[in-house]
CSV table of C-alpha atoms and ligand atoms in Angstrom, one decimal:
chain,number,residue,atom,x,y,z
P,1,MET,CA,43.4,47.4,107.1
P,2,THR,CA,41.0,46.1,104.4
P,3,ALA,CA,39.5,42.6,104.8
P,4,ASP,CA,41.3,41.2,101.7
P,5,ARG,CA,44.6,42.6,102.8
P,6,ARG,CA,44.2,41.1,106.3
P,7,ALA,CA,43.3,37.7,104.7
P,8,ALA,CA,46.3,38.0,102.4
P,9,SER,CA,48.6,38.9,105.3
P,10,GLY,CA,48.0,35.5,106.7
P,11,ALA,CA,45.2,34.7,109.1
P,12,SER,CA,46.1,31.2,108.1
P,13,ARG,CA,49.7,31.7,109.1
P,14,VAL,CA,49.0,32.2,112.9
P,15,ASP,CA,50.0,28.5,113.4
P,16,ARG,CA,53.4,29.0,111.9
P,17,VAL,CA,54.3,32.4,113.4
P,18,ARG,CA,54.0,33.4,117.0
P,19,ARG,CA,53.8,37.2,117.2
P,20,THR,CA,54.6,38.8,120.6
P,21,PRO,CA,54.2,42.6,120.7
P,22,ALA,CA,55.7,44.6,123.6
P,23,VAL,CA,56.9,48.2,124.4
P,24,LEU,CA,60.4,49.3,125.1
P,25,ALA,CA,61.4,51.6,128.0
P,26,ASP,CA,61.0,54.8,126.0
P,27,GLY,CA,57.6,53.8,124.5
P,28,ARG,CA,58.8,52.4,121.2
P,29,GLU,CA,57.1,49.3,119.9
P,30,ILE,CA,58.9,45.9,119.6
P,31,ILE,CA,57.4,42.8,118.0
P,32,TYR,CA,58.9,39.3,118.2
P,33,PHE,CA,58.2,36.9,115.3
P,34,ASP,CA,59.0,33.3,116.4
P,35,HIS,CA,58.3,29.8,115.4
P,36,PRO,CA,55.5,28.5,117.7
P,37,ASP,CA,57.9,26.0,119.5
P,38,ALA,CA,60.2,28.8,120.7
P,39,PRO,CA,60.4,29.7,124.4
P,40,SER,CA,58.2,32.7,125.3
P,41,ARG,CA,60.0,36.0,125.1
P,42,LEU,CA,60.8,38.3,128.0
P,43,THR,CA,59.0,41.6,127.2
P,44,HIS,CA,59.9,43.8,130.1
P,45,ASP,CA,62.6,46.4,129.3
P,46,PRO,CA,64.3,47.5,132.6
P,47,ARG,CA,66.4,50.3,131.1
P,48,ASP,CA,66.0,53.9,132.0
P,49,LEU,CA,65.6,55.5,128.5
P,50,THR,CA,64.5,58.9,127.8
P,51,PRO,CA,62.6,59.3,124.5
P,52,VAL,CA,64.6,60.7,121.6
P,53,GLY,CA,62.9,63.8,120.2
P,54,THR,CA,62.5,63.7,116.4
P,55,SER,CA,62.4,66.9,114.5
P,56,SER,CA,62.3,65.4,111.0
P,57,GLN,CA,60.4,67.1,108.3
P,58,VAL,CA,59.8,66.6,104.6
P,59,ARG,CA,60.3,69.3,102.0
P,60,HIS,CA,59.2,69.2,98.4
P,61,ASP,CA,61.8,70.0,95.7
P,62,PRO,CA,59.6,71.8,93.2
P,63,VAL,CA,62.1,71.5,90.4
P,64,LEU,CA,62.4,67.7,90.5
P,65,ASP,CA,59.0,67.2,92.0
P,66,GLU,CA,60.5,65.0,94.7
P,67,TRP,CA,60.1,64.9,98.5
P,68,VAL,CA,63.3,65.1,100.6
P,69,VAL,CA,63.5,64.0,104.3
P,70,LEU,CA,65.4,66.2,106.7
P,71,ALA,CA,66.3,64.4,109.9
P,72,THR,CA,69.2,66.2,111.7
P,73,HIS,CA,68.8,64.4,115.0
P,74,ARG,CA,70.2,61.2,113.4
P,75,GLN,CA,73.8,62.5,113.7
P,76,TYR,CA,73.9,61.2,117.2
P,77,ARG,CA,73.2,57.5,116.4
P,78,THR,CA,75.5,54.6,117.3
P,79,HIS,CA,78.3,54.0,114.8
P,80,LEU,CA,79.9,50.5,114.5
P,81,PRO,CA,80.1,49.6,118.2
P,82,PRO,CA,82.3,46.6,119.2
P,83,THR,CA,80.6,43.3,119.2
P,84,HIS,CA,80.2,43.2,123.0
P,85,GLU,CA,78.3,46.5,122.8
P,86,CYS,CA,76.0,45.5,119.9
P,87,PRO,CA,72.5,46.9,120.6
P,88,LEU,CA,70.9,44.3,118.3
P,89,CYS,CA,72.1,41.2,120.2
P,90,PRO,CA,69.7,39.8,122.8
P,91,SER,CA,70.0,40.9,126.4
P,92,ARG,CA,72.3,38.4,128.1
P,93,ASP,CA,74.7,38.2,131.0
P,94,GLY,CA,73.5,41.4,132.7
P,95,ARG,CA,73.9,43.5,129.5
P,96,GLN,CA,70.7,45.2,128.3
P,97,THR,CA,70.3,45.8,124.6
P,98,GLU,CA,67.5,47.1,122.4
P,99,ILE,CA,66.0,43.6,122.6
P,100,PRO,CA,65.0,42.7,126.2
P,101,SER,CA,64.6,39.0,125.6
P,102,SER,CA,67.6,36.6,126.0
P,103,ASP,CA,67.0,35.2,122.6
P,104,TYR,CA,64.7,35.6,119.5
P,105,HIS,CA,64.2,34.3,116.0
P,106,VAL,CA,63.2,37.5,114.2
P,107,VAL,CA,62.4,40.8,116.0
P,108,VAL,CA,61.2,44.1,114.7
P,109,PHE,CA,61.3,47.4,116.7
P,110,GLU,CA,61.0,51.1,116.1
P,111,ASN,CA,64.4,52.8,115.4
P,112,ARG,CA,65.6,54.9,118.3
P,113,TYR,CA,66.9,57.5,115.8
P,114,PRO,CA,64.3,57.4,113.1
P,115,SER,CA,64.3,59.5,109.9
P,116,LEU,CA,60.5,59.6,110.0
P,117,SER,CA,58.3,59.3,113.1
P,118,THR,CA,54.7,59.1,114.1
P,119,HIS,CA,55.6,61.7,116.7
P,120,ALA,CA,57.3,64.1,114.3
P,121,VAL,CA,56.2,67.7,114.8
P,122,ASP,CA,56.5,70.6,112.3
P,123,ALA,CA,59.8,72.4,112.8
P,124,GLY,CA,58.0,75.6,112.4
P,125,ASP,CA,58.7,78.6,110.1
P,126,ALA,CA,62.1,78.1,108.4
P,127,ASP,CA,61.6,81.0,106.1
P,128,LEU,CA,60.7,78.8,103.2
P,129,PRO,CA,59.4,80.4,100.0
P,130,ALA,CA,55.8,79.5,99.3
P,131,ILE,CA,56.8,77.4,96.3
P,132,VAL,CA,58.5,74.9,98.7
P,133,ASP,CA,55.9,72.7,100.2
P,134,HIS,CA,56.7,71.1,103.6
P,135,ALA,CA,55.3,68.9,106.3
P,136,PRO,CA,56.3,67.1,109.5
P,137,GLY,CA,58.3,63.9,108.8
P,138,VAL,CA,55.4,61.7,109.8
P,139,GLY,CA,56.1,58.0,109.1
P,140,ARG,CA,57.9,55.2,110.8
P,141,CYS,CA,61.3,53.6,110.7
P,142,GLU,CA,61.8,50.1,112.0
P,143,VAL,CA,64.7,47.8,112.5
P,144,VAL,CA,64.4,44.1,111.6
P,145,CYS,CA,66.9,41.7,113.2
P,146,PHE,CA,67.1,38.7,111.0
P,147,THR,CA,68.7,36.4,113.7
P,148,SER,CA,70.0,36.7,117.2
P,149,ASP,CA,73.4,35.3,116.0
P,150,HIS,CA,75.6,38.4,115.7
P,151,ASP,CA,78.1,36.7,113.3
P,152,ALA,CA,75.6,35.2,110.9
P,153,ALA,CA,74.5,36.7,107.6
P,154,PHE,CA,71.1,36.7,105.8
P,155,GLY,CA,72.5,34.2,103.3
P,156,SER,CA,73.5,31.7,106.0
P,157,LEU,CA,70.1,31.5,107.6
P,158,ARG,CA,68.1,28.3,107.5
P,159,PRO,CA,65.2,28.4,105.0
P,160,ASP,CA,62.5,28.3,107.7
P,161,ARG,CA,64.1,31.3,109.4
P,162,VAL,CA,64.2,33.2,106.1
P,163,ARG,CA,60.5,32.4,105.7
P,164,LEU,CA,59.9,33.9,109.1
P,165,VAL,CA,61.6,37.1,107.9
P,166,VAL,CA,59.3,37.1,104.9
P,167,ASP,CA,56.3,36.8,107.1
P,168,ALA,CA,57.5,39.6,109.3
P,169,TRP,CA,58.0,41.8,106.3
P,170,ALA,CA,54.4,41.0,105.2
P,171,ASP,CA,53.1,41.7,108.7
P,172,ARG,CA,54.8,45.1,108.9
P,173,THR,CA,53.8,46.0,105.3
P,174,SER,CA,50.1,45.3,106.0
P,175,GLU,CA,50.1,47.1,109.3
P,176,LEU,CA,52.1,50.2,108.3
P,177,SER,CA,50.3,50.5,104.9
P,178,ALA,CA,47.1,51.0,107.0
P,179,ALA,CA,48.5,53.6,109.3
P,180,PRO,CA,47.4,57.2,109.0
P,181,GLY,CA,49.3,59.2,106.4
P,182,ILE,CA,51.4,56.3,105.1
P,183,GLN,CA,51.8,56.1,101.3
P,184,GLN,CA,54.5,53.4,100.8
P,185,VAL,CA,56.3,50.8,102.8
P,186,PHE,CA,59.9,50.0,101.9
P,187,CYS,CA,61.7,46.9,103.3
P,188,PHE,CA,65.4,46.6,102.7
P,189,GLU,CA,68.8,45.4,103.9
P,190,ASN,CA,72.1,47.3,103.7
P,191,ARG,CA,75.0,44.9,104.1
P,192,GLY,CA,78.7,45.8,104.6
P,193,GLU,CA,80.6,48.8,105.7
P,194,ALA,CA,81.1,49.8,102.0
P,195,ILE,CA,77.4,50.5,101.9
P,196,GLY,CA,77.6,52.6,105.1
P,197,VAL,CA,76.2,50.1,107.5
P,198,THR,CA,76.6,51.3,111.1
P,199,LEU,CA,75.9,48.0,112.9
P,200,SER,CA,77.3,44.7,111.7
P,201,HIS,CA,74.6,42.5,113.3
P,202,PRO,CA,72.5,41.0,110.5
P,203,HIS,CA,69.6,43.3,110.2
P,204,GLY,CA,67.4,45.3,107.8
P,205,GLN,CA,65.1,48.3,108.0
P,206,ILE,CA,61.6,49.2,107.1
P,207,TYR,CA,60.6,52.7,106.2
P,208,ALA,CA,56.9,53.8,106.1
P,209,PHE,CA,56.9,56.9,103.9
P,210,PRO,CA,54.3,59.7,104.0
P,211,PHE,CA,54.8,60.0,100.2
P,212,VAL,CA,55.3,57.6,97.2
P,213,THR,CA,59.1,57.5,96.7
P,214,PRO,CA,60.6,59.1,93.5
P,215,ARG,CA,61.8,55.7,92.1
P,216,THR,CA,58.3,54.2,92.5
P,217,ARG,CA,56.6,57.2,91.0
P,218,GLN,CA,58.9,57.0,88.0
P,219,MET,CA,58.3,53.2,87.6
P,220,LEU,CA,54.6,53.7,87.8
P,221,ARG,CA,54.7,56.5,85.2
P,222,SER,CA,56.5,54.1,82.8
P,223,ALA,CA,54.0,51.4,83.7
P,224,ARG,CA,51.0,53.7,83.0
P,225,ARG,CA,52.4,54.7,79.6
P,226,HIS,CA,53.1,51.0,78.7
P,227,VAL,CA,49.6,49.8,79.6
P,228,ASP,CA,48.1,52.7,77.6
P,229,LEU,CA,50.1,51.7,74.6
P,230,THR,CA,49.9,48.0,74.8
P,231,GLY,CA,47.2,47.0,77.3
P,232,ARG,CA,49.8,44.9,79.1
P,233,ASN,CA,51.7,45.3,82.4
P,234,LEU,CA,55.2,46.7,81.9
P,235,PHE,CA,56.9,44.5,84.6
P,236,SER,CA,55.2,41.3,83.2
P,237,ASP,CA,56.6,42.2,79.8
P,238,VAL,CA,60.1,42.8,81.2
P,239,LEU,CA,60.0,39.4,83.0
P,240,ALA,CA,58.6,37.6,79.9
P,241,GLY,CA,61.4,39.1,77.8
P,242,GLU,CA,64.1,37.9,80.2
P,243,ARG,CA,62.6,34.5,80.5
P,244,SER,CA,62.4,34.1,76.7
P,245,THR,CA,66.0,34.8,76.1
P,246,ARG,CA,67.4,33.4,79.4
P,247,THR,CA,70.7,35.2,78.6
P,248,ARG,CA,70.7,37.2,81.8
P,249,LEU,CA,68.9,34.7,84.0
P,250,VAL,CA,70.7,33.9,87.3
P,251,GLY,CA,68.2,31.3,88.4
P,252,ASP,CA,64.5,30.5,88.4
P,253,SER,CA,61.9,28.3,89.9
P,254,GLU,CA,58.2,27.6,89.7
P,255,HIS,CA,57.2,31.0,91.1
P,256,TRP,CA,60.3,33.3,90.8
P,257,THR,CA,63.0,34.4,88.3
P,258,ALA,CA,66.3,36.1,89.2
P,259,PHE,CA,68.0,38.0,86.4
P,260,VAL,CA,70.5,40.7,85.7
P,261,PRO,CA,68.6,43.6,84.1
P,262,ALA,CA,69.5,44.4,80.6
P,263,ALA,CA,70.3,48.0,81.5
P,264,ALA,CA,72.0,47.3,84.8
P,265,ARG,CA,73.4,50.4,86.5
P,266,TRP,CA,75.6,48.7,89.1
P,267,PRO,CA,78.6,46.3,88.7
P,268,ILE,CA,76.6,43.6,90.3
P,269,GLU,CA,72.8,43.8,90.1
P,270,VAL,CA,70.1,41.1,90.3
P,271,HIS,CA,66.4,41.5,90.2
P,272,LEU,CA,63.9,38.9,91.6
P,273,TYR,CA,60.4,38.9,90.1
P,274,PRO,CA,57.5,36.7,91.1
P,275,HIS,CA,55.8,35.1,88.1
P,276,ARG,CA,52.4,36.5,89.2
P,277,GLN,CA,51.7,40.2,89.4
P,278,VAL,CA,51.1,41.2,93.0
P,279,PRO,CA,51.5,44.7,94.5
P,280,ASP,CA,53.3,43.8,97.7
P,281,ILE,CA,54.7,41.0,100.0
P,282,PRO,CA,51.4,40.4,101.9
P,283,ALA,CA,49.8,39.4,98.6
P,284,LEU,CA,52.2,36.5,98.1
P,285,THR,CA,50.8,33.0,98.7
P,286,ASP,CA,52.5,30.5,101.1
P,287,ASP,CA,54.0,28.7,98.1
P,288,GLU,CA,55.3,31.9,96.6
P,289,ARG,CA,56.9,32.8,99.9
P,290,ASP,CA,58.6,29.4,100.3
P,291,ASP,CA,59.8,29.5,96.7
P,292,PHE,CA,61.2,33.0,97.1
P,293,VAL,CA,63.3,31.7,100.1
P,294,SER,CA,65.1,29.1,98.0
P,295,VAL,CA,65.7,31.4,95.0
P,296,TYR,CA,66.9,34.3,97.1
P,297,LEU,CA,69.2,32.1,99.2
P,298,ASP,CA,70.7,30.7,96.0
P,299,VAL,CA,71.3,34.3,94.7
P,300,LEU,CA,72.9,35.4,98.0
P,301,GLY,CA,75.2,32.3,97.9
P,302,ARG,CA,76.2,33.2,94.3
P,303,VAL,CA,77.0,36.9,94.9
P,304,ASP,CA,79.2,35.9,97.9
P,305,ALA,CA,81.0,33.3,95.8
P,306,LEU,CA,81.8,35.8,93.1
P,307,TYR,CA,84.8,37.4,94.9
P,308,ASP,CA,85.0,34.6,97.5
P,309,LYS,CA,84.1,37.1,100.2
P,310,PRO,CA,80.9,38.6,101.6
P,311,LEU,CA,79.6,41.1,99.0
P,312,PRO,CA,78.5,44.5,100.3
P,313,TYR,CA,75.0,45.0,98.9
P,314,ILE,CA,71.7,46.8,99.1
P,315,SER,CA,68.7,44.5,98.8
P,316,ALA,CA,65.6,46.5,98.2
P,317,TRP,CA,61.9,45.4,98.0
P,318,HIS,CA,60.0,47.4,95.5
P,319,GLN,CA,56.4,47.4,96.7
P,320,GLY,CA,53.5,49.2,95.2
P,321,PRO,CA,52.0,52.3,97.0
P,322,ALA,CA,49.8,51.6,99.9
P,323,HIS,CA,46.7,53.1,98.2
P,324,ASP,CA,47.2,54.2,94.6
P,325,ASP,CA,48.1,52.5,91.4
P,326,ARG,CA,48.3,49.1,92.9
P,327,ASP,CA,46.9,47.6,89.7
P,328,LEU,CA,50.0,48.9,87.9
P,329,ALA,CA,52.6,48.0,90.6
P,330,TYR,CA,54.6,44.7,90.5
P,331,LEU,CA,56.4,43.5,93.6
P,332,HIS,CA,60.1,42.7,93.0
P,333,LEU,CA,63.4,42.8,94.8
P,334,GLU,CA,66.4,44.6,93.5
P,335,LEU,CA,69.8,43.6,94.9
P,336,PHE,CA,72.9,45.6,93.8
P,337,SER,CA,76.5,46.1,94.9
P,338,VAL,CA,79.2,48.8,94.5
P,339,GLN,CA,81.9,46.1,94.5
P,340,ARG,CA,83.3,46.2,91.0
P,341,ALA,CA,86.3,44.0,91.6
P,342,PRO,CA,87.6,42.0,94.6
P,343,ASP,CA,89.4,45.1,95.9
P,344,LYS,CA,87.7,48.0,94.1
P,345,LEU,CA,84.5,49.9,94.9
P,346,LYS,CA,82.4,51.9,92.5
P,347,TYR,CA,81.9,55.5,93.5
P,348,LEU,CA,79.3,57.5,91.8
P,349,ALA,CA,80.8,59.6,89.1
P,350,GLY,CA,79.8,63.1,88.1
P,351,THR,CA,77.5,61.9,85.3
P,352,GLU,CA,75.8,59.6,87.8
P,353,SER,CA,75.5,61.8,90.9
P,354,ALA,CA,74.8,65.0,89.0
P,355,MET,CA,72.9,63.8,86.0
P,356,GLY,CA,71.6,60.4,86.9
P,357,ALA,CA,73.2,59.0,83.8
P,358,PHE,CA,74.9,55.8,84.8
P,359,VAL,CA,78.0,54.3,83.2
P,360,ASN,CA,78.5,50.6,84.0
P,361,ASP,CA,81.9,48.9,83.3
P,362,SER,CA,80.4,45.4,83.4
P,363,LEU,CA,78.2,43.9,80.7
P,364,PRO,CA,75.0,42.5,82.3
P,365,GLU,CA,75.2,39.3,80.1
P,366,ASP,CA,78.8,38.6,81.4
P,367,VAL,CA,77.7,39.3,85.1
P,368,ALA,CA,74.8,36.8,84.7
P,369,ALA,CA,77.1,34.2,83.2
P,370,ARG,CA,79.6,34.6,86.0
P,371,LEU,CA,76.8,34.3,88.6
P,372,ARG,CA,75.5,31.2,87.0
P,373,GLY,CA,79.0,29.8,86.9
P,374,VAL,CA,80.0,30.0,90.5
P,375,THR,CA,79.1,27.4,93.2
P,376,PRO,CA,77.0,29.0,95.9
Y,1,LIG,ZN1,74.8,41.7,117.7
């Protein structure tokens, strides 16, 4: 980790976050992020767990110039267990879960069924033609539990707890970005069965990729072209454009703006940009983190009020690559949903799945007006 990144990741924040690292029974790492006044956490995991072997690999599609992860061992993971068997609840009343302690504020641990792993080994000769590059699926997949309350939602958390989640994201981004072979860190939340969530406990995930993801590479290509043509940052210009018209704004504050993008692909889509260009979450100041919390909670309240029921969504942090093009990158969060009506889901059509050409039934200006109009 570089000195400036370590400083930005919050040496000054030690007083507000207590970090307790430990090791689970099968050797996976777990880290508790608590407010300093919380009880100390029980770190011993008494379970008898055998390590899950990971045979993941990455293969390069030479036609699209994109890497694909192959992780066949994931078929055996837990799927929507009943609440009393939830592996993300704290260990209580004699039942041992993934989290040995009897309570926690925020906790992060390595996924037992990861798509990418620091221990991934090359699957060997699969008779691939020379034109298909391949490598072991080296990386890391972590689970972030936002709260010990099984029935809560991210949007119902207290602001100081959401701030703790932001600090945990920053910590993981800094540490994983500095790990060998890691090119990009992706923090996200999938919410709702419609999105394919396999555990209902409020949680998100963090992927540390051994490559820069296709979406980010595409964004950076556009940003490079824009700076060559205009001398300005592409994302700053997008933000300035939305702030000048305000037609698609959902909310804003001193440091952040939430808006529906002009060319939204999904029935519900909101992007949150900080007003200052930073490459990733660790680079946000304390004020910017606090301000994000209030704007994001407001947006989450609005999307849930839209249909008067919890909206299934994917909320995705777009962070710059760990090493390259960080001057072009612009941290932002993109939240979107497949819920196109109270009882209707959008499924990707042929034009979208096959051609990547999206057709949206909703006008972004109307969606923004509806989101502004509801009471969160
Ligand atoms: Zn739970």
